XYZ file of C-alpha atoms in Angstrom:
411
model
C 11.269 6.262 13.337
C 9.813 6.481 10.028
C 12.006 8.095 7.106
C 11.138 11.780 6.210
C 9.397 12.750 3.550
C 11.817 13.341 0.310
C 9.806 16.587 -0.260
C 8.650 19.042 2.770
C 6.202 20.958 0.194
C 2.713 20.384 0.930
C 1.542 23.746 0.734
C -1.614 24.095 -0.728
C -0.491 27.128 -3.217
C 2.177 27.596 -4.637
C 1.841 23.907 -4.641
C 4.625 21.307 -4.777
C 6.668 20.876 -8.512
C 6.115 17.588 -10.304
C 8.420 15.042 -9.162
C 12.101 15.417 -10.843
C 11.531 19.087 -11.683
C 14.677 20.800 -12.288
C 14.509 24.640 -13.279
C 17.684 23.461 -15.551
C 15.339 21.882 -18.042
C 12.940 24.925 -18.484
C 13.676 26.072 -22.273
C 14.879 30.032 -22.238
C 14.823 30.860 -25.527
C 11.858 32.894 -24.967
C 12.922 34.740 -22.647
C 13.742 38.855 -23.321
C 11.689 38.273 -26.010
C 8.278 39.934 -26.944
C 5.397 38.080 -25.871
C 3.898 38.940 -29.150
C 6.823 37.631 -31.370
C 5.369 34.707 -33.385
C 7.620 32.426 -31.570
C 5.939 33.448 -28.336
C 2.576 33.092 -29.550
C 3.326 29.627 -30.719
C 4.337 28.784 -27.227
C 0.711 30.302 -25.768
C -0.935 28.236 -27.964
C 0.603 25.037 -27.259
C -0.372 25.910 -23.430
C -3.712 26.638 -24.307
C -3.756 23.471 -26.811
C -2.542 20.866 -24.522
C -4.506 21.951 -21.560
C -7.796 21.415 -23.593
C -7.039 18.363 -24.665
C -5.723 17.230 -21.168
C -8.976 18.678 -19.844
C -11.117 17.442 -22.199
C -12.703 21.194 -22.655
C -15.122 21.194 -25.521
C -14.159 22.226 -29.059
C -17.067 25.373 -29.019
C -15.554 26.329 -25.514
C -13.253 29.307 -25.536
C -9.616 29.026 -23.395
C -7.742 32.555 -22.599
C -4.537 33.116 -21.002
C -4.892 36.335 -18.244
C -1.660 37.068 -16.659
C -1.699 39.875 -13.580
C -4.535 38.225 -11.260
C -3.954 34.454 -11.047
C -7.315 32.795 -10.783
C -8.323 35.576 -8.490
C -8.015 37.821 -11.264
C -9.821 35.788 -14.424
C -12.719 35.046 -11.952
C -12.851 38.847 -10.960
C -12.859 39.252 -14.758
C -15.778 36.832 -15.474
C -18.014 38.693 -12.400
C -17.284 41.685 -13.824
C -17.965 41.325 -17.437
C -20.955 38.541 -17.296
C -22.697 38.349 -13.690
C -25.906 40.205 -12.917
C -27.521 40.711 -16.406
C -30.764 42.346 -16.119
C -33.869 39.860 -14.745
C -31.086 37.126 -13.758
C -30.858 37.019 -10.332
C -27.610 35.659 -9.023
C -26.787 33.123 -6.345
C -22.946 32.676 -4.346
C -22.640 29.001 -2.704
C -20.415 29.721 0.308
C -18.570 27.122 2.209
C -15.258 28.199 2.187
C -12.885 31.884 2.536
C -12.942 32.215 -1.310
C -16.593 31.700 -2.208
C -17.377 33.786 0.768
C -14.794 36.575 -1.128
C -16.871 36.483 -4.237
C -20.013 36.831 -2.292
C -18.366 39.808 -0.999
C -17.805 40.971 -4.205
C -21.041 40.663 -5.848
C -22.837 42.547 -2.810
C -20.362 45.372 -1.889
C -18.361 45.849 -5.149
C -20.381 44.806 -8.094
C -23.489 45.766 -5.995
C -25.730 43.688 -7.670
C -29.049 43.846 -6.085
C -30.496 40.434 -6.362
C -27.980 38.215 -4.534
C -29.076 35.240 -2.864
C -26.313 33.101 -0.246
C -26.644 29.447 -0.178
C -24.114 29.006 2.541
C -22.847 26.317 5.154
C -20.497 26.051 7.672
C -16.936 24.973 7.603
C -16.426 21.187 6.288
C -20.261 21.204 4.981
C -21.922 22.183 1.690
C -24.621 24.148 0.811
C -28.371 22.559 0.372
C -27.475 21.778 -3.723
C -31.179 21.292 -3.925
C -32.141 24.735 -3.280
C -30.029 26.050 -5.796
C -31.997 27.041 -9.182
C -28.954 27.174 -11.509
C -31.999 27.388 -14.865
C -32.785 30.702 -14.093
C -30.384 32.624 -11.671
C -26.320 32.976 -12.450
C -24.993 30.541 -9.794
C -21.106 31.687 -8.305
C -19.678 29.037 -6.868
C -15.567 27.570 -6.248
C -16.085 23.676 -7.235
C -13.210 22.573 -4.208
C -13.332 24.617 -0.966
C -9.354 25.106 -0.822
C -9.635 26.751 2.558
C -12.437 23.921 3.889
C -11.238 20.935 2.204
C -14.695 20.221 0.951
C -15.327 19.674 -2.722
C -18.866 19.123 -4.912
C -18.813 15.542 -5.039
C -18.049 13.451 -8.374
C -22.063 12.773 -9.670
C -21.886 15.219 -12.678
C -23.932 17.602 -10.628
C -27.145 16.796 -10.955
C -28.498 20.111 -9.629
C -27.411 22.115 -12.540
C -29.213 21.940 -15.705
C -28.278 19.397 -18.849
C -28.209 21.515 -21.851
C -30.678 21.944 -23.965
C -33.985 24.249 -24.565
C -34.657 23.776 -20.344
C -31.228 24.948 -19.436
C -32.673 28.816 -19.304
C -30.511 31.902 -18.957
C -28.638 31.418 -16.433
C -24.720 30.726 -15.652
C -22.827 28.321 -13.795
C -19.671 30.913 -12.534
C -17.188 27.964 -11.216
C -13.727 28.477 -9.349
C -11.998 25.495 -9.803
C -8.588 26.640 -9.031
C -7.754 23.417 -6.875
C -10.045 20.698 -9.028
C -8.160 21.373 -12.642
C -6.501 18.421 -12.993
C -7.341 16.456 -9.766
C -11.530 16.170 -10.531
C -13.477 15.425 -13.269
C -15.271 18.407 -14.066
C -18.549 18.471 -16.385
C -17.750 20.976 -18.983
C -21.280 20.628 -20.660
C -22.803 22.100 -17.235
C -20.336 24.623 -16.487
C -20.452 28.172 -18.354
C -17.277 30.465 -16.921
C -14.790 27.892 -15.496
C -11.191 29.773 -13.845
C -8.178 28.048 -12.791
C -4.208 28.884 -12.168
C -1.236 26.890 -13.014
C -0.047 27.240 -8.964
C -2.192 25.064 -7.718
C -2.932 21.339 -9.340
C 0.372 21.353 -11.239
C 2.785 23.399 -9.350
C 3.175 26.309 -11.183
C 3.908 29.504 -10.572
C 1.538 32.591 -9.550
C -0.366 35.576 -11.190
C -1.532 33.852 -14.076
C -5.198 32.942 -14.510
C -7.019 30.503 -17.167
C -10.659 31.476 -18.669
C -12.773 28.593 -20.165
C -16.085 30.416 -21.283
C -18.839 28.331 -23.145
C -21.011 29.655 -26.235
C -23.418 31.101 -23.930
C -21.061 32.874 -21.656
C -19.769 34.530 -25.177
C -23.851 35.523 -25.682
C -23.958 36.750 -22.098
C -21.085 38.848 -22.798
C -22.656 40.489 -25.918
C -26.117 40.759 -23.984
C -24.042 42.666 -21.421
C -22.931 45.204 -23.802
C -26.039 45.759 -25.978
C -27.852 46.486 -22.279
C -25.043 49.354 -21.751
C -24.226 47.159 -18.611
C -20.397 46.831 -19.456
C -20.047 50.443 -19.920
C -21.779 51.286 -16.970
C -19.414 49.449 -14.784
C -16.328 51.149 -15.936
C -14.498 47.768 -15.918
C -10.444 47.823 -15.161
C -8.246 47.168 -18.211
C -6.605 44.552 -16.909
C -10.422 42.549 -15.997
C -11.951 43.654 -19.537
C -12.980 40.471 -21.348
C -14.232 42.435 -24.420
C -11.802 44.850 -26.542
C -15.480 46.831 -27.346
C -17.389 47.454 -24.226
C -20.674 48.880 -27.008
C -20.665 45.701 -28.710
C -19.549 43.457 -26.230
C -16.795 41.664 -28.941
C -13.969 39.486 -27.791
C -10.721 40.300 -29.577
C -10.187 36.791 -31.581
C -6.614 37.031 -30.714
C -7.551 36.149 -26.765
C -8.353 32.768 -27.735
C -4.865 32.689 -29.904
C -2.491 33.271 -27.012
C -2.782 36.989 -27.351
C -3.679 38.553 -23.583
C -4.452 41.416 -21.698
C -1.825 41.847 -20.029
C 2.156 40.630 -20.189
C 2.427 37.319 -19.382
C 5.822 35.617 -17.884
C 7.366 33.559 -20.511
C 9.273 31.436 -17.734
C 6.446 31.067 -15.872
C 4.653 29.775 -19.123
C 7.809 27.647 -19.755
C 7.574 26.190 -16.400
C 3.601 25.362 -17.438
C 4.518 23.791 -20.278
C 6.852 21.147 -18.694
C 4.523 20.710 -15.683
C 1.864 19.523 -18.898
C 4.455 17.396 -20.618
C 4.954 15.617 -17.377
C 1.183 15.017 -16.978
C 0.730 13.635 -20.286
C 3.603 10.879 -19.660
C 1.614 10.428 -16.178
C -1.736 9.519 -18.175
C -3.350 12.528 -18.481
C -6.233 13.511 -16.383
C -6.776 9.957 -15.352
C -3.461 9.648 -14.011
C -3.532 12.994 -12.128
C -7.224 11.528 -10.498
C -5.533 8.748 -9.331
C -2.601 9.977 -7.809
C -4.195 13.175 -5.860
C -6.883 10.123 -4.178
C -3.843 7.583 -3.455
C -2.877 11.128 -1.997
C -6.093 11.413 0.810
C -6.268 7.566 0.754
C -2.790 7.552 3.184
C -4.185 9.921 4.910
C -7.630 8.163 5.456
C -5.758 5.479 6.498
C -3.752 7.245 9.233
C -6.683 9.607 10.491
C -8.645 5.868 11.095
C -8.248 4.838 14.397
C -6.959 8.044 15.747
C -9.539 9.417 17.829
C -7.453 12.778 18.238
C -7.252 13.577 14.586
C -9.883 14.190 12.145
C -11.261 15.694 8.790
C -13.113 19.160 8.787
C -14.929 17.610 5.980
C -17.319 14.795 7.346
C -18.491 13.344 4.530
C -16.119 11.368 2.501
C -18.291 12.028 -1.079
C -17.303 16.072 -0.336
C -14.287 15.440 1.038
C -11.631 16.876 -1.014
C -7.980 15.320 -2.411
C -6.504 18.328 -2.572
C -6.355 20.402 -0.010
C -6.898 17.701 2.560
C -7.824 19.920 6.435
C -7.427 18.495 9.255
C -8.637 18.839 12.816
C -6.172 18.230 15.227
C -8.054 17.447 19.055
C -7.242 15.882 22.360
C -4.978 18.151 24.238
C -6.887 17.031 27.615
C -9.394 19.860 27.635
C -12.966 20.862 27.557
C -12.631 23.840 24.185
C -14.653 26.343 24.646
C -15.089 29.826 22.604
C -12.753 32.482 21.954
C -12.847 35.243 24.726
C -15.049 32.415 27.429
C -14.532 30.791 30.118
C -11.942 28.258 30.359
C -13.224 24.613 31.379
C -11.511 21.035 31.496
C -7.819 21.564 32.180
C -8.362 25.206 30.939
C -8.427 24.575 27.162
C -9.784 27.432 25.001
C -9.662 28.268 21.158
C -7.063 30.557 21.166
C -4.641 27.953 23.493
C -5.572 25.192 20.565
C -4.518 27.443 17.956
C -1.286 28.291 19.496
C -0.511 24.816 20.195
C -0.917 23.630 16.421
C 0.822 26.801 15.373
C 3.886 25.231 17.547
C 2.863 21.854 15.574
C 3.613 23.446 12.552
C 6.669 25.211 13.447
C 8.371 22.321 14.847
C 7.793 20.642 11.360
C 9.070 22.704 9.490
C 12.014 23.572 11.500
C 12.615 19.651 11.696
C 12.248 20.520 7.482
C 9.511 17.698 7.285
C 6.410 19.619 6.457
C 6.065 23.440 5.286
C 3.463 25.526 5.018
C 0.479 23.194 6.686
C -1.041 25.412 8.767
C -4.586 25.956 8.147
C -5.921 29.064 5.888
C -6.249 32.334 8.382
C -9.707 32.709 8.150
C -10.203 28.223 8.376
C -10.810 26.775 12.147
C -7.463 26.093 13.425
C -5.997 23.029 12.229
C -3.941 21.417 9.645
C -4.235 21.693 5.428
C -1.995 19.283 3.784
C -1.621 19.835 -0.034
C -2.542 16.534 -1.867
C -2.238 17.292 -5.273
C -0.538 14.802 -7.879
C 2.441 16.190 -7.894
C 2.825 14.938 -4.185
C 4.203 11.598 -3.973
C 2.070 9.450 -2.322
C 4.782 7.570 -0.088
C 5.959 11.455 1.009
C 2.565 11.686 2.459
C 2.762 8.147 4.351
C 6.139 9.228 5.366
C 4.440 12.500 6.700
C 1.472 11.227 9.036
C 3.623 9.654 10.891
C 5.632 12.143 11.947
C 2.457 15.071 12.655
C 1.732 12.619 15.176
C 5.017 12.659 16.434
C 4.660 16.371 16.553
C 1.393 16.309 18.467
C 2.968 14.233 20.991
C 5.960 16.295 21.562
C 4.031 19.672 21.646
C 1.179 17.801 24.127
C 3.859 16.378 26.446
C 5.554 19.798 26.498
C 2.925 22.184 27.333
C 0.809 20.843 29.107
């Protein structure tokens, strides 16, 4: 039988660590310290330093550290502080849980009366050609962690170049689980959020902000309108120290935050960038998350029982790789319907792969690859770079193994 994976981790947040992480070699001399002490700051800004120049974020782009929320929290901050500006309608492309969440948001929290839904089903994307990013603030999570679909890698063609034509509108992106893993086109994107637990490893409740010049203008705009007061915005999601004038405290961009950040989780963020920048930067972290799907495209081929949710290979994502898992000798039919074939329905699919899932992890080969709760039943295997790509051949192998077993068992 094939060896097991040296790692089980393929969860798909908090992700895997980079490969010979040891807590041991996390610097503590931080720690019990103030977060404010010079030598802390120093530390925030070699974070924030290194990940722009990983990332390749533009010089006139602005990078903030907001601990408390994770990415969940920085992109709640930017809908809250820059979204639904007077005569800018917004948009939400929906394909996944999360974009679906912030579409939530912008209709039953923010309230915001001009909200459009581009949406698609599971393992699709939205018609990009509909979308009219010029005018109307466009909300959208560039890799669907809970479909495995991503925006493919053509430097997005629907949203504007910048210039005179780009018109007042923003480009709101989510890319909690592209940072690092796709090539992202700064130039196009105007409120960009990320967290350290997903591409690198790193642990929760701390988000990343990367707001352009015009996001900064949107902000102001937002306060001279009396919009920011008007919402009565949470400390802990309030971008500007003046809500009147809209200002961002300069010390945000100089590892100052909101909130108080964990100085071994920033520690821990720090090592997870030295290791990428001995891996070849972003290039290197590209090329390991697609060896990463490539082992599984090559196991999935030929396997007329296992599939992708996402159809199209240009969409389909390296990171959090979902799987559907078919075959069990049944016609499936809805939830709550009549049975049909050898009496396969939904719910007996579900609780076969949740017996999948247990066996592997019990058998310590895979944890945490069930599906998202809210995803079609199947299987979400993380494939981030800090996944070893010979784990992941050593894995395939034995999912099959698991199918097998739980097939031969139940039925």
């Amino acid at each position: 039988m094939t060896p097991k994976p040296s790692s089980p981790h393929f969860s798909s947040g908090p992700t895997k660590k980079r490969p010979g992480y040891s807590l041991g070699n996390i610097p503590i001399n931080t720690l019990g310290r103030s977060h404010r002490s010079p030598e802390c700051l120093a530390r925030i800004r070699l974070a924030l330093d290194l990940t722009r120049d990983i990332l390749g974020i533009p010089v006139d782009y602005r990078l903030a550290l907001l601990p408390g929320g994770g990415d969940t929290g920085a992109y709640e901050a930017s809908l809250w502080s820059l979204v639904g500006a007077e005569g800018v309608p917004v948009e939400a492309l929906v394909w996944d849980a999360f974009s679906s969440g912030w579409h939530d948001d912008l209709v039953n929290q923010l309230r915001i009366k001009k909200v459009r839904e581009n949406s698609a089903p599971y393992g699709e994307l939205p018609d990009l050609s509909r979308v009219n990013a010029k005018d109307h603030d466009v909300c959208f999570v560039w890799n669907g962690t809970t479909s495995g679909v991503c925006l493919p890698d053509d430097g997005a063609p629907w949203i504007p170049s910048p210039g005179p034509g780009r018109g007042r509108g923003l480009t709101v992106c989510d890319a909690t689980s592209a940072c690092f893993c796709m090539r992202l086109p700064w130039d196009k994107l105007d409120v960009t959020t990320f967290s350290w637990q997903k591409a690198l490893g790193g642990e929760g409740a701390h988000g990343m902000m990367v707001l352009s010049p015009r996001a900064l203008a949107r902000l102001e705009d937002n306060a001279q309108s009396g919009l920011l007061s008007s919402r009565q915005i949470p400390k802990l999601l309030r971008l500007a120290g003046d809500v009147k004038t809209g200002l961002v405290p300069d010390g945000l961009w100089e590892g100052s935050t909101i909130n108080t950040p964990s100085m071994l989780c920033l520690e821990d963020y720090l090592d997870a960038l030295s290791w990428v920048q001995r891996e070849g930067g972003l290039d290197g972290m590209i090329a390991r998350s697609r060896a990463n799907l490539a082992a599984v495209e090559e196991f999935v081929e030929g396997r007329p029982w296992l599939s992708f949710l996402a159809k199209d290979k240009r969409t389909r994502s390296s990171t959090s790789i979902c799987l559907e898992v078919g075959g069990w000798g049944g016609h499936v039919v809805g939830e709550g319907g009549r049975e049909g074939g050898n009496g396969y329905s939904k719910k007996k699919v579900a609780e076969q792969l949740k017996t999948m899932v247990r066996l592997l992890e019990e058998e310590d080969l895979a944890y945490d690859i069930a599906s998202y709760r809210d995803a079609p039943s199947g299987l979400r295997v993380w494939g981030g770079p800090t996944v070893e790509r010979e784990d992941v051949e050593r894995l395939m192998p034995w999912i099959a193994w698991a199918y097998e077993h739980v097939k031969a068992t139940t039925t």
